[in-house]
Amino acid sequence: MKPGYITGHLDTPSGAIPLVSTTWRVKDIIDTIKVRWSVGRMNYRVQPGLYAVGSPRDSSPVFVTANFKLTFDHVRRALGGIDGWLLVLDTRGINVWCAAGKGTFSTSELARQIGLASLEKVVSHRKVIVPQLGAVGVSAHEVKQQTGFAVIYGPVLAADIPAFIDAGYKATRDMRKVKFPFSERMKLVPVELANPGYYLLLVPALFLLLSGLNRHGYSIDLALSGGLRSLINLLVAYVAGCAVTPALLPWIPFRRFALKGLAVGWCAAVLLSLFHLLGSNPLEAVSWFLIMGGLSSFTAMTFTGTSTFTSLSGVQKEMKTALPVQIGMAAAGILFWLFSKFIIL
Amino acid sequence: MNGLIYLSNVVTLDLDPEKCTGCRMCTIVCPHEVFVVENRKARIVQKDRCMECGACEKNCPDQAISVRSGVGCASGIINGLLRGTEPTCDCGSSGCC
Ligand code: SF4
Ligand code: SF4
């Protein structure tokens, strides 16, 4: 079936090129939401190759992008009112940034697609515009050597493409900088939240089950009342690490993500204790501080993967100390929590 | 968000001014303004902002830059540890890593 974003074809010296629409339809909006919430991630690929936008001529610019549908959608929307060519690389449905890091958005893939499309027959100039983040995988001078096409690095964000064109194909300092504003961080939170998959059910279920244990054996009532409390505490710690820490990132002291997460997790635990949610038994309260601190710290640390300013060396350094501490805290916390069910303090 | 800087003095970025011809490519590809070029020589000005993405090394036509590039991603490092490989950012095909 022909995807909805293709509206026709354009005849060129290298054959018929599909013409894409620059507006989003309802399905595109639904796709975007589904991808953010990790529903059926695998199906959002665009057929690689050359596409036409508007009524391009042989002098029109060529924009290079990845075949992740969301990326493709943003680029074609940004090209509204512009006549140009869109060269989609086969990045196996991954965005430019990640694909460049993995080596699928690369010099060789760009050279291959330029060749497959016989780009030299379609356009008279010898330039391709590559999104700046693609520079992680693409080497401009090597592309030039291999294909004769010069790489111009465009803006980081597709939305800046019109301004980039207006400025005479120059990305301003601002367009080249990767920023990580609140809105951007929040967009990534759903993926973070959904990341652990079935653990999200397994761990709470275990806590619910074990909550029924007490000195006298097992109590269903306790499993429900104490279990509910456990679930709230776990959920709060999880949200503290996965959502609150990313949201407040620049304002939380400490550079290490693990410490940021720990601070937020403990603040949340203090709040919960005000509502007597950590239990009346001091040992249980301590156990919750350990569990919640460890969990929030760990989940906050995984946000390093999503953030746009953490280096591999830095994360490795941070993890070397943080990971054992987090595991130790969680393990000790769970032990204390189990003990607290049998001991009256 | 200018305030976001990660740990100090950890990155592996290195520049050999001898080899540099001042083409400015590194200032174009770096997403964190780590370099400036003055008097036809590049200089590292904000080393702690480097995220080790490797774009500068890859696009320097004179091989003046070296950096151990990789994903600054805790899950990726854990993945690597578990499988005994380099850190890999195994984010499936989601929009982020
Ligand atoms: S890209 Fe290389 S040669 Fe060009 S200015 Fe930077 S360091 Fe110098
Ligand atoms: S590795 Fe990336 S962030 Fe670091 S200096 Fe080079 S281009 Fe800039």
CSV table of C-alpha atoms and ligand atoms in Angstrom, one decimal:
chain,number,residue,atom,x,y,z
A,1,MET,CA,0.0,0.0,0.0
A,2,LYS,CA,1.2,3.5,-0.8
A,3,PRO,CA,1.8,5.5,2.4
A,4,GLY,CA,-0.5,8.4,2.9
A,5,TYR,CA,2.2,11.0,2.7
A,6,ILE,CA,3.0,10.3,-0.9
A,7,THR,CA,0.8,12.4,-3.2
A,8,GLY,CA,2.1,11.6,-6.6
A,9,HIS,CA,5.2,11.2,-8.7
A,10,LEU,CA,7.7,13.5,-10.5
A,11,ASP,CA,9.5,12.5,-13.7
A,12,THR,CA,13.2,13.1,-13.6
A,13,PRO,CA,16.2,11.9,-15.6
A,14,SER,CA,16.7,9.2,-13.0
A,15,GLY,CA,13.1,7.9,-13.2
A,16,ALA,CA,9.8,8.7,-11.4
A,17,ILE,CA,10.5,10.1,-7.9
A,18,PRO,CA,7.7,10.0,-5.3
A,19,LEU,CA,6.3,13.4,-4.2
A,20,VAL,CA,5.7,13.8,-0.5
A,21,SER,CA,3.2,16.1,1.2
A,22,THR,CA,4.4,18.6,3.7
A,23,THR,CA,1.4,18.5,5.9
A,24,TRP,CA,0.6,16.0,8.7
A,25,ARG,CA,-2.5,14.0,8.6
A,26,VAL,CA,-4.3,12.5,11.6
A,27,LYS,CA,-2.4,9.3,11.2
A,28,ASP,CA,0.9,11.1,11.4
A,29,ILE,CA,-0.1,12.7,14.7
A,30,ILE,CA,-1.2,9.4,16.1
A,31,ASP,CA,2.1,7.8,15.0
A,32,THR,CA,4.0,10.5,16.9
A,33,ILE,CA,2.1,9.8,20.1
A,34,LYS,CA,2.4,6.1,19.7
A,35,VAL,CA,6.2,6.3,19.2
A,36,ARG,CA,6.6,8.6,22.3
A,37,TRP,CA,4.8,6.0,24.3
A,38,SER,CA,6.7,3.1,22.8
A,39,VAL,CA,3.7,1.4,21.2
A,40,GLY,CA,4.8,-0.9,18.4
A,41,ARG,CA,8.0,0.9,17.8
A,42,MET,CA,9.2,-1.2,15.0
A,43,ASN,CA,6.7,-0.2,12.3
A,44,TYR,CA,7.7,3.4,11.8
A,45,ARG,CA,10.0,3.1,8.9
A,46,VAL,CA,10.1,5.0,5.6
A,47,GLN,CA,11.3,3.5,2.4
A,48,PRO,CA,14.8,4.8,1.9
A,49,GLY,CA,15.6,6.7,-1.3
A,50,LEU,CA,15.0,10.0,-3.0
A,51,TYR,CA,11.7,12.0,-2.6
A,52,ALA,CA,10.5,15.3,-4.1
A,53,VAL,CA,9.0,18.1,-2.1
A,54,GLY,CA,7.0,20.9,-3.8
A,55,SER,CA,8.1,21.3,-7.4
A,56,PRO,CA,11.8,20.9,-7.3
A,57,ARG,CA,14.1,21.6,-10.2
A,58,ASP,CA,17.7,20.5,-10.9
A,59,SER,CA,18.9,23.5,-9.0
A,60,SER,CA,16.9,22.7,-5.9
A,61,PRO,CA,18.6,21.8,-2.6
A,62,VAL,CA,18.9,18.2,-1.4
A,63,PHE,CA,18.2,17.4,2.2
A,64,VAL,CA,19.4,14.2,3.8
A,65,THR,CA,17.5,12.5,6.6
A,66,ALA,CA,17.0,9.2,8.3
A,67,ASN,CA,14.2,6.7,7.6
A,68,PHE,CA,12.7,6.9,11.1
A,69,LYS,CA,9.1,8.0,10.4
A,70,LEU,CA,9.0,10.7,13.1
A,71,THR,CA,12.2,12.3,11.8
A,72,PHE,CA,11.0,12.1,8.2
A,73,ASP,CA,7.7,13.7,9.2
A,74,HIS,CA,9.4,16.6,10.9
A,75,VAL,CA,11.6,17.3,8.0
A,76,ARG,CA,8.8,17.2,5.4
A,77,ARG,CA,6.7,19.4,7.5
A,78,ALA,CA,9.6,21.9,7.9
A,79,LEU,CA,9.9,21.9,4.1
A,80,GLY,CA,6.3,23.3,3.6
A,81,GLY,CA,6.5,25.9,0.8
A,82,ILE,CA,10.0,24.9,-0.2
A,83,ASP,CA,10.9,23.1,-3.4
A,84,GLY,CA,13.6,20.5,-2.8
A,85,TRP,CA,14.7,16.9,-2.7
A,86,LEU,CA,14.7,14.7,0.3
A,87,LEU,CA,17.3,11.9,0.4
A,88,VAL,CA,16.3,9.3,3.0
A,89,LEU,CA,19.1,7.0,4.2
A,90,ASP,CA,18.4,3.5,5.5
A,91,THR,CA,19.0,3.9,9.2
A,92,ARG,CA,16.7,0.9,10.1
A,93,GLY,CA,14.0,3.2,11.4
A,94,ILE,CA,16.3,5.1,13.9
A,95,ASN,CA,16.6,8.8,14.2
A,96,VAL,CA,19.7,10.7,12.8
A,97,TRP,CA,21.4,11.2,16.2
A,98,CYS,CA,21.3,7.6,17.3
A,99,ALA,CA,21.8,6.2,13.8
A,100,ALA,CA,24.9,8.3,13.4
A,101,GLY,CA,26.2,7.0,16.7
A,102,LYS,CA,25.5,3.4,15.7
A,103,GLY,CA,27.1,3.9,12.3
A,104,THR,CA,24.0,3.4,10.1
A,105,PHE,CA,23.7,7.1,9.2
A,106,SER,CA,27.2,7.1,7.8
A,107,THR,CA,29.5,8.2,5.0
A,108,SER,CA,29.1,4.9,3.2
A,109,GLU,CA,25.3,4.9,3.5
A,110,LEU,CA,25.1,8.4,2.2
A,111,ALA,CA,27.4,7.6,-0.7
A,112,ARG,CA,25.3,4.5,-1.4
A,113,GLN,CA,22.0,6.4,-1.5
A,114,ILE,CA,23.5,9.2,-3.7
A,115,GLY,CA,24.6,6.4,-6.1
A,116,LEU,CA,21.3,4.5,-6.0
A,117,ALA,CA,19.3,7.6,-6.7
A,118,SER,CA,21.7,8.7,-9.5
A,119,LEU,CA,21.6,12.1,-7.7
A,120,GLU,CA,24.1,13.5,-10.2
A,121,LYS,CA,21.4,13.1,-12.9
A,122,VAL,CA,18.7,14.7,-10.9
A,123,VAL,CA,20.4,17.8,-9.7
A,124,SER,CA,22.9,20.0,-11.5
A,125,HIS,CA,24.7,21.2,-8.3
A,126,ARG,CA,27.0,19.0,-6.2
A,127,LYS,CA,25.8,19.7,-2.6
A,128,VAL,CA,23.8,17.8,-0.1
A,129,ILE,CA,22.5,19.2,3.2
A,130,VAL,CA,23.0,16.9,6.1
A,131,PRO,CA,21.5,17.6,9.5
A,132,GLN,CA,24.3,18.6,11.9
A,133,LEU,CA,23.8,15.7,14.2
A,134,GLY,CA,24.6,13.4,11.3
A,135,ALA,CA,28.2,14.6,11.5
A,136,VAL,CA,28.7,12.0,14.2
A,137,GLY,CA,28.5,9.4,11.5
A,138,VAL,CA,29.3,11.3,8.3
A,139,SER,CA,32.7,12.5,7.3
A,140,ALA,CA,32.2,15.5,5.0
A,141,HIS,CA,35.6,15.3,3.3
A,142,GLU,CA,35.2,11.5,2.7
A,143,VAL,CA,31.8,12.0,1.1
A,144,LYS,CA,33.3,14.5,-1.2
A,145,GLN,CA,36.1,12.2,-2.2
A,146,GLN,CA,33.7,9.3,-2.8
A,147,THR,CA,30.8,11.0,-4.5
A,148,GLY,CA,31.9,14.4,-5.6
A,149,PHE,CA,29.1,15.9,-3.5
A,150,ALA,CA,30.0,18.5,-0.8
A,151,VAL,CA,28.3,18.1,2.5
A,152,ILE,CA,26.8,21.2,4.0
A,153,TYR,CA,25.8,20.8,7.6
A,154,GLY,CA,22.3,22.2,8.3
A,155,PRO,CA,20.6,23.0,11.5
A,156,VAL,CA,20.2,20.6,14.4
A,157,LEU,CA,16.4,21.0,14.3
A,158,ALA,CA,14.4,20.4,11.2
A,159,ALA,CA,12.1,23.3,12.2
A,160,ASP,CA,15.1,25.7,11.5
A,161,ILE,CA,15.4,24.6,7.9
A,162,PRO,CA,13.4,27.6,6.5
A,163,ALA,CA,15.5,30.1,8.5
A,164,PHE,CA,18.7,28.2,7.4
A,165,ILE,CA,17.6,28.6,3.7
A,166,ASP,CA,16.8,32.3,4.2
A,167,ALA,CA,20.2,32.8,5.7
A,168,GLY,CA,21.8,31.6,2.4
A,169,TYR,CA,22.3,28.0,3.5
A,170,LYS,CA,24.2,29.0,6.7
A,171,ALA,CA,23.3,27.6,10.1
A,172,THR,CA,23.7,30.3,12.7
A,173,ARG,CA,25.5,29.6,15.9
A,174,ASP,CA,22.2,29.1,17.6
A,175,MET,CA,21.0,26.6,15.1
A,176,ARG,CA,24.1,24.5,15.5
A,177,LYS,CA,23.9,24.2,19.2
A,178,VAL,CA,22.2,21.2,20.9
A,179,LYS,CA,20.0,22.4,23.6
A,180,PHE,CA,18.1,20.4,26.0
A,181,PRO,CA,15.1,22.6,27.1
A,182,PHE,CA,12.3,21.6,29.4
A,183,SER,CA,9.9,20.7,26.6
A,184,GLU,CA,12.5,18.4,25.0
A,185,ARG,CA,13.2,16.7,28.3
A,186,MET,CA,9.6,16.2,28.9
A,187,LYS,CA,9.0,14.6,25.5
A,188,LEU,CA,11.4,11.9,26.4
A,189,VAL,CA,9.9,11.1,29.8
A,190,PRO,CA,7.2,8.7,28.5
A,191,VAL,CA,9.9,6.5,26.8
A,192,GLU,CA,11.9,6.5,30.1
A,193,LEU,CA,8.8,5.5,32.1
A,194,ALA,CA,7.9,2.7,29.8
A,195,ASN,CA,11.5,1.5,29.4
A,196,PRO,CA,11.7,-1.3,31.9
A,197,GLY,CA,8.8,-3.1,30.2
A,198,TYR,CA,7.4,-6.0,32.2
A,199,TYR,CA,9.5,-5.3,35.3
A,200,LEU,CA,7.0,-2.5,35.8
A,201,LEU,CA,4.5,-5.2,36.7
A,202,LEU,CA,6.7,-7.8,38.2
A,203,VAL,CA,8.4,-5.8,40.9
A,204,PRO,CA,5.2,-4.2,42.3
A,205,ALA,CA,3.5,-7.6,42.2
A,206,LEU,CA,6.3,-9.1,44.3
A,207,PHE,CA,6.0,-6.3,46.8
A,208,LEU,CA,2.3,-6.7,46.9
A,209,LEU,CA,2.7,-10.4,47.5
A,210,LEU,CA,5.3,-10.1,50.2
A,211,SER,CA,3.4,-7.3,52.0
A,212,GLY,CA,1.1,-9.9,53.5
A,213,LEU,CA,4.0,-11.5,55.5
A,214,ASN,CA,4.0,-10.9,59.2
A,215,ARG,CA,5.0,-12.6,62.5
A,216,HIS,CA,1.8,-14.6,62.5
A,217,GLY,CA,2.1,-16.0,59.0
A,218,TYR,CA,0.3,-14.4,56.1
A,219,SER,CA,-2.5,-11.9,56.0
A,220,ILE,CA,-4.5,-11.0,52.9
A,221,ASP,CA,-5.6,-7.8,54.6
A,222,LEU,CA,-2.1,-6.8,55.2
A,223,ALA,CA,-1.1,-7.7,51.7
A,224,LEU,CA,-3.8,-5.3,50.5
A,225,SER,CA,-3.3,-2.4,52.9
A,226,GLY,CA,0.5,-2.6,53.3
A,227,GLY,CA,0.9,-3.7,49.7
A,228,LEU,CA,-0.9,-0.6,48.5
A,229,ARG,CA,1.4,1.6,50.5
A,230,SER,CA,4.4,-0.2,49.0
A,231,LEU,CA,3.0,0.4,45.5
A,232,ILE,CA,2.6,4.1,46.1
A,233,ASN,CA,6.1,4.4,47.5
A,234,LEU,CA,7.7,2.5,44.6
A,235,LEU,CA,5.7,4.5,42.1
A,236,VAL,CA,6.7,7.8,43.7
A,237,ALA,CA,10.3,6.8,43.7
A,238,TYR,CA,10.1,5.8,40.1
A,239,VAL,CA,8.4,9.0,39.0
A,240,ALA,CA,11.0,10.9,41.0
A,241,GLY,CA,13.8,9.4,39.1
A,242,CYS,CA,12.2,9.1,35.6
A,243,ALA,CA,10.2,12.3,35.4
A,244,VAL,CA,10.8,14.8,38.2
A,245,THR,CA,14.6,14.6,38.0
A,246,PRO,CA,14.6,15.2,34.2
A,247,ALA,CA,12.1,18.0,34.6
A,248,LEU,CA,14.1,19.8,37.2
A,249,LEU,CA,17.5,18.8,35.8
A,250,PRO,CA,19.2,22.2,35.6
A,251,TRP,CA,18.0,23.3,39.0
A,252,ILE,CA,18.9,20.2,41.1
A,253,PRO,CA,22.4,20.7,42.5
A,254,PHE,CA,25.1,18.1,41.7
A,255,ARG,CA,26.4,17.2,38.3
A,256,ARG,CA,26.1,13.5,38.7
A,257,PHE,CA,22.7,12.2,37.6
A,258,ALA,CA,22.8,9.5,40.3
A,259,LEU,CA,23.1,12.2,43.0
A,260,LYS,CA,20.4,14.3,41.4
A,261,GLY,CA,18.1,11.2,41.5
A,262,LEU,CA,19.0,10.4,45.0
A,263,ALA,CA,18.2,13.9,46.2
A,264,VAL,CA,14.8,13.9,44.5
A,265,GLY,CA,14.0,10.4,45.7
A,266,TRP,CA,14.8,11.3,49.3
A,267,CYS,CA,12.8,14.5,49.1
A,268,ALA,CA,9.9,12.4,47.9
A,269,ALA,CA,10.4,9.9,50.7
A,270,VAL,CA,10.4,12.8,53.3
A,271,LEU,CA,7.1,14.0,51.8
A,272,LEU,CA,5.6,10.5,52.0
A,273,SER,CA,6.7,10.1,55.6
A,274,LEU,CA,4.7,13.2,56.4
A,275,PHE,CA,1.7,11.4,55.2
A,276,HIS,CA,2.7,8.3,57.2
A,277,LEU,CA,3.2,6.3,54.0
A,278,LEU,CA,6.5,4.9,55.0
A,279,GLY,CA,4.9,2.8,57.8
A,280,SER,CA,4.9,3.2,61.6
A,281,ASN,CA,7.8,0.9,62.1
A,282,PRO,CA,11.1,2.9,62.0
A,283,LEU,CA,12.9,0.0,60.4
A,284,GLU,CA,10.4,0.0,57.6
A,285,ALA,CA,10.8,3.8,57.2
A,286,VAL,CA,14.6,3.3,56.9
A,287,SER,CA,14.0,0.5,54.4
A,288,TRP,CA,11.9,2.8,52.3
A,289,PHE,CA,14.6,5.5,52.3
A,290,LEU,CA,17.0,3.0,51.0
A,291,ILE,CA,14.7,1.4,48.4
A,292,MET,CA,13.4,4.7,47.1
A,293,GLY,CA,16.8,6.4,47.1
A,294,GLY,CA,18.3,3.5,45.2
A,295,LEU,CA,15.5,3.3,42.7
A,296,SER,CA,15.3,7.0,42.0
A,297,SER,CA,19.0,7.3,41.8
A,298,PHE,CA,19.3,4.5,39.3
A,299,THR,CA,16.4,5.6,37.1
A,300,ALA,CA,17.8,9.1,37.1
A,301,MET,CA,21.1,7.8,36.0
A,302,THR,CA,19.6,6.0,33.0
A,303,PHE,CA,18.5,9.5,31.8
A,304,THR,CA,22.1,10.1,30.9
A,305,GLY,CA,21.3,8.1,27.7
A,306,THR,CA,18.6,10.5,26.8
A,307,SER,CA,20.4,13.7,27.7
A,308,THR,CA,22.4,15.5,25.2
A,309,PHE,CA,25.5,16.6,27.1
A,310,THR,CA,26.8,13.5,28.9
A,311,SER,CA,30.0,11.9,27.7
A,312,LEU,CA,30.8,8.2,27.8
A,313,SER,CA,33.9,8.8,30.0
A,314,GLY,CA,31.8,10.8,32.4
A,315,VAL,CA,29.0,8.3,32.6
A,316,GLN,CA,31.5,5.5,33.1
A,317,LYS,CA,33.1,7.4,35.9
A,318,GLU,CA,29.8,8.1,37.6
A,319,MET,CA,28.6,4.6,37.3
A,320,LYS,CA,31.7,3.0,38.8
A,321,THR,CA,30.7,4.4,42.2
A,322,ALA,CA,27.0,4.9,41.7
A,323,LEU,CA,25.9,1.5,40.5
A,324,PRO,CA,27.3,-0.6,43.5
A,325,VAL,CA,25.8,1.9,45.9
A,326,GLN,CA,22.4,1.8,44.2
A,327,ILE,CA,22.3,-2.0,44.2
A,328,GLY,CA,23.5,-2.1,47.8
A,329,MET,CA,20.9,0.4,48.9
A,330,ALA,CA,18.1,-1.5,47.2
A,331,ALA,CA,19.3,-4.8,48.5
A,332,ALA,CA,19.7,-3.6,52.0
A,333,GLY,CA,16.4,-1.8,51.8
A,334,ILE,CA,14.5,-4.9,50.7
A,335,LEU,CA,16.2,-6.9,53.5
A,336,PHE,CA,15.3,-4.3,56.1
A,337,TRP,CA,11.7,-4.1,54.7
A,338,LEU,CA,11.3,-7.9,55.1
A,339,PHE,CA,12.8,-7.9,58.6
A,340,SER,CA,10.5,-5.1,59.6
A,341,LYS,CA,7.6,-7.4,58.9
A,342,PHE,CA,8.7,-9.7,61.7
A,343,ILE,CA,10.2,-7.4,64.2
A,344,ILE,CA,8.5,-4.9,66.4
A,345,LEU,CA,10.6,-1.9,67.3
B,1,MET,CA,20.1,25.4,28.4
B,2,ASN,CA,23.6,26.8,28.9
B,3,GLY,CA,23.9,25.7,32.5
B,4,LEU,CA,24.0,22.0,31.8
B,5,ILE,CA,27.5,20.7,32.1
B,6,TYR,CA,28.5,17.2,33.1
B,7,LEU,CA,31.5,16.0,35.1
B,8,SER,CA,34.8,18.0,34.9
B,9,ASN,CA,38.1,16.7,33.5
B,10,VAL,CA,36.9,13.3,32.3
B,11,VAL,CA,36.6,13.6,28.5
B,12,THR,CA,39.2,12.1,26.2
B,13,LEU,CA,39.2,14.9,23.7
B,14,ASP,CA,42.6,15.9,22.3
B,15,LEU,CA,43.7,18.4,19.7
B,16,ASP,CA,47.1,18.5,17.9
B,17,PRO,CA,47.6,22.1,16.9
B,18,GLU,CA,50.5,21.1,14.7
B,19,LYS,CA,48.3,19.3,12.3
B,20,CYS,CA,45.4,21.8,12.3
B,21,THR,CA,45.1,24.0,9.2
B,22,GLY,CA,42.3,26.1,10.6
B,23,CYS,CA,39.5,25.0,8.3
B,24,ARG,CA,36.9,25.5,11.0
B,25,MET,CA,35.0,22.3,10.3
B,26,CYS,CA,35.2,21.4,14.0
B,27,THR,CA,33.5,24.6,15.0
B,28,ILE,CA,30.7,23.8,12.6
B,29,VAL,CA,30.0,20.2,13.6
B,30,CYS,CA,30.5,20.4,17.4
B,31,PRO,CA,27.0,20.8,19.0
B,32,HIS,CA,28.5,22.2,22.2
B,33,GLU,CA,30.9,24.9,21.0
B,34,VAL,CA,33.9,23.2,22.4
B,35,PHE,CA,36.3,24.8,19.8
B,36,VAL,CA,37.2,28.2,18.5
B,37,VAL,CA,39.5,29.0,15.6
B,38,GLU,CA,41.8,31.9,16.0
B,39,ASN,CA,44.7,32.9,13.8
B,40,ARG,CA,44.0,29.8,11.6
B,41,LYS,CA,44.4,27.4,14.6
B,42,ALA,CA,41.7,25.6,16.5
B,43,ARG,CA,41.7,25.7,20.2
B,44,ILE,CA,39.7,23.8,22.8
B,45,VAL,CA,37.8,26.3,24.9
B,46,GLN,CA,35.1,24.4,26.8
B,47,LYS,CA,36.4,20.9,27.2
B,48,ASP,CA,34.0,19.9,30.0
B,49,ARG,CA,31.1,20.5,27.6
B,50,CYS,CA,32.3,17.8,25.2
B,51,MET,CA,30.0,14.8,25.0
B,52,GLU,CA,32.4,12.6,23.1
B,53,CYS,CA,30.2,12.3,20.1
B,54,GLY,CA,33.1,12.1,17.8
B,55,ALA,CA,31.8,14.5,15.1
B,56,CYS,CA,34.9,16.7,15.2
B,57,GLU,CA,37.3,13.8,14.8
B,58,LYS,CA,35.3,12.4,11.9
B,59,ASN,CA,35.1,15.7,10.1
B,60,CYS,CA,38.6,17.1,10.7
B,61,PRO,CA,40.3,16.7,7.3
B,62,ASP,CA,43.7,16.9,8.8
B,63,GLN,CA,43.3,14.3,11.6
B,64,ALA,CA,44.2,16.9,14.2
B,65,ILE,CA,41.5,15.7,16.7
B,66,SER,CA,41.2,12.5,18.6
B,67,VAL,CA,38.4,11.5,21.0
B,68,ARG,CA,37.2,8.2,22.2
B,69,SER,CA,33.7,8.5,21.0
B,70,GLY,CA,30.7,6.5,22.3
B,71,VAL,CA,27.3,6.7,23.9
B,72,GLY,CA,27.2,8.5,27.2
B,73,CYS,CA,24.4,6.4,28.3
B,74,ALA,CA,24.1,4.3,31.5
B,75,SER,CA,21.8,1.6,30.0
B,76,GLY,CA,24.2,1.3,27.1
B,77,ILE,CA,27.2,0.8,29.4
B,78,ILE,CA,25.2,-1.8,31.4
B,79,ASN,CA,24.2,-3.6,28.2
B,80,GLY,CA,27.9,-3.6,27.2
B,81,LEU,CA,28.9,-5.0,30.6
B,82,LEU,CA,26.3,-7.7,30.4
B,83,ARG,CA,27.3,-8.8,27.0
B,84,GLY,CA,31.0,-8.2,27.4
B,85,THR,CA,31.1,-5.7,24.5
B,86,GLU,CA,31.7,-2.0,24.1
B,87,PRO,CA,28.9,0.2,25.5
B,88,THR,CA,26.0,0.0,23.0
B,89,CYS,CA,23.0,2.1,22.8
B,90,ASP,CA,20.4,-0.5,22.3
B,91,CYS,CA,17.3,1.6,22.2
B,92,GLY,CA,15.5,-0.4,19.5
B,93,SER,CA,14.1,2.0,17.1
B,94,SER,CA,12.7,4.5,19.6
B,95,GLY,CA,13.1,8.2,19.0
B,96,CYS,CA,15.8,8.5,21.6
B,97,CYS,CA,18.7,6.6,23.1
C,1,SF4,S1,38.6,20.6,11.7
C,1,SF4,FE1,40.7,20.0,12.2
C,1,SF4,S2,41.9,21.2,10.7
C,1,SF4,FE2,39.9,22.1,10.8
C,1,SF4,S3,40.1,23.8,12.3
C,1,SF4,FE3,39.3,22.0,13.4
C,1,SF4,S4,41.2,21.0,14.1
C,1,SF4,FE4,41.8,22.4,12.6
C,2,SF4,S1,33.4,15.0,20.5
C,2,SF4,FE1,31.5,16.1,19.9
C,2,SF4,S2,31.0,17.4,21.6
C,2,SF4,FE2,33.2,16.7,21.8
C,2,SF4,S3,34.3,18.3,20.9
C,2,SF4,FE3,34.0,16.8,19.3
C,2,SF4,S4,32.1,17.5,18.3
C,2,SF4,FE4,32.2,18.6,20.2
